[in-house]
GROMACS .gro file of C-alpha atoms in nm:
model
  303
    1MET     CA    1  -1.761   0.079   1.005
    2TYR     CA    2  -1.622  -0.079   0.693
    3GLU     CA    3  -1.463  -0.419   0.644
    4THR     CA    4  -1.189  -0.451   0.385
    5LEU     CA    5  -1.207  -0.761   0.168
    6THR     CA    6  -1.033  -0.918  -0.128
    7TYR     CA    7  -1.246  -1.080  -0.398
    8VAL     CA    8  -1.073  -1.325  -0.631
    9GLY     CA    9  -1.271  -1.455  -0.926
   10GLY     CA   10  -1.305  -1.464  -1.300
   11VAL     CA   11  -1.352  -1.172  -1.535
   12HIS     CA   12  -1.687  -1.309  -1.652
   13ARG     CA   13  -1.979  -1.128  -1.481
   14HIS     CA   14  -1.745  -0.938  -1.251
   15GLU     CA   15  -1.950  -0.623  -1.310
   16GLU     CA   16  -2.226  -0.784  -1.101
   17MET     CA   17  -1.996  -0.783  -0.800
   18GLU     CA   18  -1.903  -0.419  -0.857
   19GLU     CA   19  -2.270  -0.321  -0.886
   20LEU     CA   20  -2.351  -0.501  -0.561
   21ILE     CA   21  -2.071  -0.321  -0.380
   22GLU     CA   22  -2.201   0.013  -0.505
   23ASP     CA   23  -2.557  -0.074  -0.402
   24LEU     CA   24  -2.437  -0.161  -0.051
   25GLY     CA   25  -2.263   0.173  -0.015
   26GLY     CA   26  -1.919   0.019  -0.041
   27PHE     CA   27  -1.611   0.104  -0.244
   28VAL     CA   28  -1.374  -0.066  -0.485
   29LEU     CA   29  -1.032   0.034  -0.356
   30GLN     CA   30  -0.824  -0.145  -0.616
   31GLU     CA   31  -0.878  -0.362  -0.922
   32ASN     CA   32  -0.615  -0.596  -1.067
   33MET     CA   33  -0.688  -0.801  -1.377
   34LEU     CA   34  -0.442  -1.086  -1.435
   35GLN     CA   35  -0.522  -1.256  -1.765
   36MET     CA   36  -0.860  -1.422  -1.693
   37ASP     CA   37  -0.848  -1.365  -1.317
   38LEU     CA   38  -0.972  -1.059  -1.132
   39ILE     CA   39  -0.866  -0.937  -0.788
   40LEU     CA   40  -1.084  -0.669  -0.631
   41THR     CA   41  -0.997  -0.495  -0.307
   42LEU     CA   42  -1.320  -0.382  -0.145
   43ALA     CA   43  -1.453  -0.189   0.150
   44VAL     CA   44  -1.812  -0.266   0.249
   45PRO     CA   45  -2.021  -0.205   0.562
   46ILE     CA   46  -1.954  -0.480   0.816
   47GLU     CA   47  -2.320  -0.582   0.824
   48ASP     CA   48  -2.317  -0.652   0.448
   49VAL     CA   49  -2.014  -0.880   0.434
   50GLU     CA   50  -2.231  -1.192   0.412
   51LYS     CA   51  -2.411  -1.054   0.106
   52VAL     CA   52  -2.077  -1.010  -0.068
   53LYS     CA   53  -1.976  -1.365   0.024
   54GLU     CA   54  -2.304  -1.501  -0.115
   55LYS     CA   55  -2.250  -1.316  -0.443
   56ALA     CA   56  -1.892  -1.440  -0.463
   57LYS     CA   57  -2.013  -1.797  -0.417
   58GLU     CA   58  -2.264  -1.746  -0.698
   59LEU     CA   59  -1.985  -1.620  -0.926
   60LEU     CA   60  -1.756  -1.909  -0.822
   61GLY     CA   61  -1.518  -1.661  -0.664
   62GLU     CA   62  -1.363  -1.628  -0.321
   63VAL     CA   63  -1.379  -1.353  -0.060
   64LYS     CA   64  -1.143  -1.312   0.233
   65ILE     CA   65  -1.057  -1.045   0.487
   66ALA     CA   66  -0.782  -0.813   0.363
   67PRO     CA   67  -0.606  -0.634   0.650
   68MET     CA   68  -0.366  -0.467   0.405
   69ALA     CA   69  -0.641  -0.314   0.195
   70GLY     CA   70  -0.634   0.063   0.193
   71THR     CA   71  -0.261   0.079   0.259
   72GLU     CA   72   0.034   0.181   0.045
   73ILE     CA   73   0.362  -0.001   0.101
   74ALA     CA   74   0.709   0.078  -0.031
   75VAL     CA   75   0.921  -0.222  -0.131
   76VAL     CA   76   1.275  -0.087  -0.129
   77SER     CA   77   1.573  -0.254  -0.292
   78PRO     CA   78   1.933  -0.124  -0.283
   79THR     CA   79   1.901  -0.116  -0.660
   80LEU     CA   80   1.667  -0.258  -0.921
   81ALA     CA   81   1.958  -0.326  -1.156
   82ARG     CA   82   1.978  -0.676  -1.295
   83HIS     CA   83   2.309  -0.758  -1.129
   84HIS     CA   84   2.154  -0.707  -0.786
   85LEU     CA   85   1.899  -0.985  -0.848
   86PRO     CA   86   1.574  -0.802  -0.767
   87HIS     CA   87   1.369  -1.122  -0.799
   88ALA     CA   88   1.290  -1.137  -0.428
   89ALA     CA   89   1.174  -0.775  -0.413
   90CYS     CA   90   0.951  -0.825  -0.716
   91ASP     CA   91   0.793  -1.138  -0.572
   92ILE     CA   92   0.743  -0.969  -0.234
   93ALA     CA   93   0.558  -0.686  -0.408
   94GLU     CA   94   0.345  -0.926  -0.611
   95TYR     CA   95   0.261  -1.139  -0.306
   96LEU     CA   96   0.151  -0.839  -0.098
   97ARG     CA   97  -0.094  -0.739  -0.371
   98ARG     CA   98  -0.276  -1.066  -0.318
   99TYR     CA   99  -0.360  -0.946   0.032
  100GLY     CA  100  -0.495  -0.610  -0.077
  101ALA     CA  101  -0.189  -0.388  -0.045
  102LYS     CA  102  -0.099  -0.122  -0.300
  103ASP     CA  103   0.278  -0.136  -0.321
  104ASN     CA  104   0.544   0.059  -0.505
  105MET     CA  105   0.888  -0.069  -0.601
  106ILE     CA  106   1.166   0.173  -0.511
  107GLY     CA  107   1.525   0.118  -0.622
  108LEU     CA  108   1.778   0.337  -0.445
  109ALA     CA  109   2.013   0.532  -0.669
  110ARG     CA  110   2.322   0.446  -0.462
  111GLY     CA  111   2.207   0.168  -0.232
  112ALA     CA  112   2.439  -0.105  -0.358
  113GLY     CA  113   2.764  -0.197  -0.185
  114LYS     CA  114   2.836  -0.274   0.180
  115GLY     CA  115   3.067   0.018   0.240
  116ILE     CA  116   2.935   0.271  -0.011
  117SER     CA  117   2.556   0.234   0.009
  118ARG     CA  118   2.370   0.562   0.049
  119ILE     CA  119   2.015   0.692   0.060
  120SER     CA  120   1.924   1.047  -0.037
  121GLU     CA  121   1.688   1.280   0.147
  122GLU     CA  122   1.452   1.273  -0.148
  123GLU     CA  123   1.438   0.894  -0.133
  124LYS     CA  124   1.365   0.911   0.240
  125GLN     CA  125   1.083   1.157   0.179
  126LEU     CA  126   0.937   0.928  -0.086
  127ILE     CA  127   0.948   0.627   0.147
  128ASN     CA  128   0.793   0.831   0.430
  129GLU     CA  129   0.491   0.901   0.211
  130HIS     CA  130   0.394   0.535   0.248
  131ASP     CA  131   0.233   0.350   0.538
  132LEU     CA  132   0.515   0.098   0.573
  133ALA     CA  133   0.848   0.019   0.408
  134ILE     CA  134   0.998  -0.321   0.332
  135PHE     CA  135   1.373  -0.319   0.269
  136ALA     CA  136   1.472  -0.622   0.062
  137LEU     CA  137   1.838  -0.674   0.149
  138GLY     CA  138   2.093  -0.943   0.077
  139SER     CA  139   2.236  -1.274   0.190
  140PHE     CA  140   2.517  -1.185   0.432
  141LYS     CA  141   2.465  -1.089   0.795
  142HIS     CA  142   2.755  -0.844   0.817
  143CYS     CA  143   2.643  -0.673   0.495
  144ILE     CA  144   2.287  -0.626   0.622
  145LYS     CA  145   2.412  -0.488   0.954
  146GLU     CA  146   2.636  -0.243   0.768
  147LYS     CA  147   2.332  -0.101   0.587
  148VAL     CA  148   2.122  -0.001   0.887
  149HIS     CA  149   2.197   0.363   0.804
  150LEU     CA  150   1.950   0.324   0.517
  151PHE     CA  151   1.668   0.321   0.775
  152GLU     CA  152   1.775   0.642   0.950
  153GLY     CA  153   1.520   0.916   0.904
  154ILE     CA  154   1.247   0.674   0.799
  155ASN     CA  155   0.940   0.763   1.004
  156VAL     CA  156   0.716   0.476   0.898
  157PRO     CA  157   0.755   0.117   1.023
  158VAL     CA  158   1.044  -0.063   0.853
  159VAL     CA  159   1.044  -0.437   0.785
  160VAL     CA  160   1.379  -0.577   0.670
  161THR     CA  161   1.416  -0.900   0.474
  162GLY     CA  162   1.733  -1.098   0.411
  163ALA     CA  163   1.873  -1.449   0.399
  164PRO     CA  164   2.037  -1.509   0.741
  165LYS     CA  165   1.866  -1.519   1.078
  166ILE     CA  166   1.922  -1.192   1.263
  167LYS     CA  167   1.763  -1.056   1.579
  168VAL     CA  168   1.574  -0.736   1.506
  169GLU     CA  169   1.754  -0.574   1.800
  170GLU     CA  170   2.073  -0.592   1.594
  171LEU     CA  171   1.918  -0.368   1.328
  172PRO     CA  172   1.856  -0.020   1.474
  173GLY     CA  173   1.562   0.150   1.307
  174ALA     CA  174   1.395  -0.173   1.195
  175THR     CA  175   1.054  -0.269   1.331
  176ALA     CA  176   1.087  -0.633   1.225
  177TYR     CA  177   1.324  -0.864   1.039
  178ILE     CA  178   1.222  -1.164   0.826
  179SER     CA  179   1.480  -1.421   0.714
  180GLY     CA  180   1.458  -1.658   0.420
  181PHE     CA  181   1.492  -1.407   0.137
  182GLY     CA  182   1.818  -1.247   0.021
  183ARG     CA  183   1.958  -1.229  -0.331
  184ILE     CA  184   1.791  -1.524  -0.501
  185PRO     CA  185   1.842  -1.558  -0.880
  186ARG     CA  186   1.496  -1.704  -0.945
  187ARG     CA  187   1.130  -1.666  -0.861
  188LEU     CA  188   1.025  -1.740  -0.501
  189LYS     CA  189   0.829  -2.056  -0.573
  190ARG     CA  190   0.983  -2.316  -0.345
  191GLY     CA  191   0.831  -2.426  -0.017
  192GLU     CA  192   1.073  -2.236   0.205
  193ASN     CA  193   1.017  -1.921  -0.003
  194ILE     CA  194   0.639  -1.942   0.028
  195ARG     CA  195   0.669  -1.992   0.404
  196ALA     CA  196   0.889  -1.684   0.427
  197LEU     CA  197   0.639  -1.481   0.224
  198LYS     CA  198   0.353  -1.593   0.447
  199LYS     CA  199   0.550  -1.496   0.756
  200LEU     CA  200   0.621  -1.157   0.602
  201VAL     CA  201   0.251  -1.103   0.534
  202LYS     CA  202   0.163  -1.197   0.892
  203VAL     CA  203   0.418  -0.954   1.037
  204VAL     CA  204   0.312  -0.670   0.805
  205GLU     CA  205  -0.054  -0.724   0.893
  206GLU     CA  206   0.027  -0.710   1.266
  207ILE     CA  207   0.222  -0.386   1.226
  208LEU     CA  208  -0.056  -0.225   1.022
  209ASP     CA  209  -0.318  -0.338   1.274
  210ASN     CA  210  -0.113  -0.179   1.552
  211ARG     CA  211  -0.098   0.146   1.355
  212ARG     CA  212  -0.474   0.137   1.306
  213ARG     CA  213  -0.527   0.090   1.680
  214GLU     CA  214  -0.299   0.385   1.752
  215MET     CA  215  -0.485   0.601   1.501
  216ALA     CA  216  -0.821   0.496   1.646
  217GLU     CA  217  -0.735   0.687   1.963
  218ASP     CA  218  -0.737   1.010   1.761
  219PRO     CA  219  -0.885   0.931   1.418
  220PRO     CA  220  -0.944   1.167   1.126
  221LEU     CA  221  -1.291   1.316   1.090
  222VAL     CA  222  -1.363   1.110   0.779
  223PRO     CA  223  -1.220   0.774   0.665
  224PRO     CA  224  -0.972   0.781   0.375
  225ILE     CA  225  -1.195   0.554   0.167
  226VAL     CA  226  -1.472   0.815   0.183
  227VAL     CA  227  -1.228   1.085   0.074
  228LYS     CA  228  -1.115   0.862  -0.213
  229SER     CA  229  -1.473   0.813  -0.327
  230GLU     CA  230  -1.558   1.184  -0.312
  231ILE     CA  231  -1.247   1.281  -0.510
  232GLU     CA  232  -1.332   1.025  -0.778
  233HIS     CA  233  -1.686   1.162  -0.807
  234GLN     CA  234  -1.610   1.535  -0.789
  235VAL     CA  235  -1.277   1.574  -0.974
  236HIS     CA  236  -1.348   1.483  -1.335
  237ALA     CA  237  -0.980   1.488  -1.437
  238ILE     CA  238  -0.938   1.160  -1.248
  239ARG     CA  239  -1.124   0.984  -1.529
  240ASN     CA  240  -0.840   1.066  -1.767
  241VAL     CA  241  -0.571   0.907  -1.548
  242TYR     CA  242  -0.463   0.568  -1.678
  243SER     CA  243  -0.228   0.477  -1.395
  244PRO     CA  244  -0.343   0.195  -1.165
  245THR     CA  245  -0.552   0.326  -0.873
  246PRO     CA  246  -0.561   0.697  -0.968
  247VAL     CA  247  -0.662   0.770  -0.609
  248THR     CA  248  -0.467   0.544  -0.375
  249SER     CA  249  -0.589   0.494  -0.019
  250GLN     CA  250  -0.352   0.512   0.274
  251LEU     CA  251  -0.407   0.468   0.646
  252ASP     CA  252  -0.418   0.843   0.703
  253GLY     CA  253  -0.502   0.986   0.363
  254VAL     CA  254  -0.484   0.935  -0.011
  255ARG     CA  255  -0.242   0.986  -0.298
  256VAL     CA  256  -0.403   1.153  -0.600
  257LYS     CA  257  -0.226   1.088  -0.929
  258LEU     CA  258  -0.279   1.435  -1.071
  259ASN     CA  259  -0.024   1.713  -1.111
  260TYR     CA  260  -0.012   1.925  -0.797
  261GLU     CA  261   0.030   2.262  -0.968
  262ARG     CA  262  -0.264   2.210  -1.201
  263TYR     CA  263  -0.513   2.036  -0.976
  264HIS     CA  264  -0.442   2.105  -0.609
  265LYS     CA  265  -0.715   2.372  -0.595
  266ASP     CA  266  -0.970   2.121  -0.724
  267ILE     CA  267  -0.866   1.874  -0.456
  268GLU     CA  268  -0.874   2.137  -0.182
  269ASN     CA  269  -1.234   2.224  -0.266
  270VAL     CA  270  -1.369   1.870  -0.269
  271LYS     CA  271  -1.669   1.848  -0.037
  272VAL     CA  272  -1.663   1.564   0.215
  273TYR     CA  273  -1.979   1.570   0.424
  274GLU     CA  274  -2.005   1.931   0.545
  275TYR     CA  275  -1.632   2.001   0.513
  276LYS     CA  276  -1.402   2.114   0.239
  277LEU     CA  277  -1.103   1.885   0.212
  278LYS     CA  278  -0.856   2.168   0.272
  279ASP     CA  279  -1.015   2.223   0.615
  280ILE     CA  280  -0.962   1.867   0.738
  281ALA     CA  281  -0.641   1.765   0.562
  282GLU     CA  282  -0.293   1.876   0.471
  283ILE     CA  283  -0.264   1.886   0.093
  284LYS     CA  284   0.089   1.897  -0.044
  285PRO     CA  285   0.295   1.792  -0.346
  286SER     CA  286   0.424   1.437  -0.346
  287VAL     CA  287   0.783   1.344  -0.422
  288MET     CA  288   0.639   1.087  -0.661
  289TYR     CA  289   0.587   1.252  -1.001
  290ASP     CA  290   0.453   1.573  -0.843
  291TYR     CA  291   0.132   1.395  -0.751
  292ILE     CA  292  -0.097   1.530  -0.479
  293LEU     CA  293  -0.063   1.390  -0.129
  294VAL     CA  294  -0.360   1.432   0.104
  295LYS     CA  295  -0.292   1.365   0.472
  296LEU     CA  296  -0.605   1.375   0.688
  297LEU     CA  297  -0.570   1.561   1.016
  298PRO     CA  298  -0.672   1.393   1.343
  299GLU     CA  299  -0.981   1.517   1.523
  300THR     CA  300  -0.789   1.682   1.808
  301SER     CA  301  -0.594   1.905   1.569
  302LEU     CA  302  -0.921   2.050   1.437
  303ILE     CA  303  -1.071   2.149   1.769
   0.00000   0.00000   0.00000
């Protein structure tokens, strides 16, 4: 079993941490470099967590458990246009990254307007490729309640944020609702904003933990982090991808940032233990830039 961790430290000597993780048989899931600070999302064997903590202490860094590591989250805004004040959505996305999540900002093409907001089938498909979706909505209760149709057809858990207090039962299709956000024309730096962000993180972690427990009843044959590692080692084209996290881990698979038409055969033939990936996963084109989406099949479907 692997434990997912977040390491926060300086850039200086960070390669020592990466070498230790490799020596322990662990994986670097995500690497974010922010000026002189480094945030690593890791997966290491549970019995070796203390060794990682000791190394972090030596490097004057910090290690903490990261329940969101290995997940991909969609942060959805009715629009990312300037007039819709996307500050809250941007800060939500940035805050989730601190806890190990890989998130994508999605602005709906026609999501603005109480009476005219719409979501296309393609946008729904894109959102459904993620592990969880956060809809960053506005400041008025009646407006938020009028937009519940945006969640219809979304098969992943949906967390809605907004300014007023609303019972989640009033929002059909939503798994949870977090107040304290809304259309705020500034960064979320005040005390009440930080408290709302922390509550959001707690709720998202609980939902993801519940999904993990459900999946544990019928898990895939191999963990997604192992698939990610094998793809990175066996498909050389990955080395030429300059997008962040060329192979992105999800709860039930990975997203490979290579063109489907050109590289899906290479992905299908990746060897994971004694299996070929095409035998234990569904490999299909992603709605996102024609990337490759690998969804691992549960054990019972392979019997």
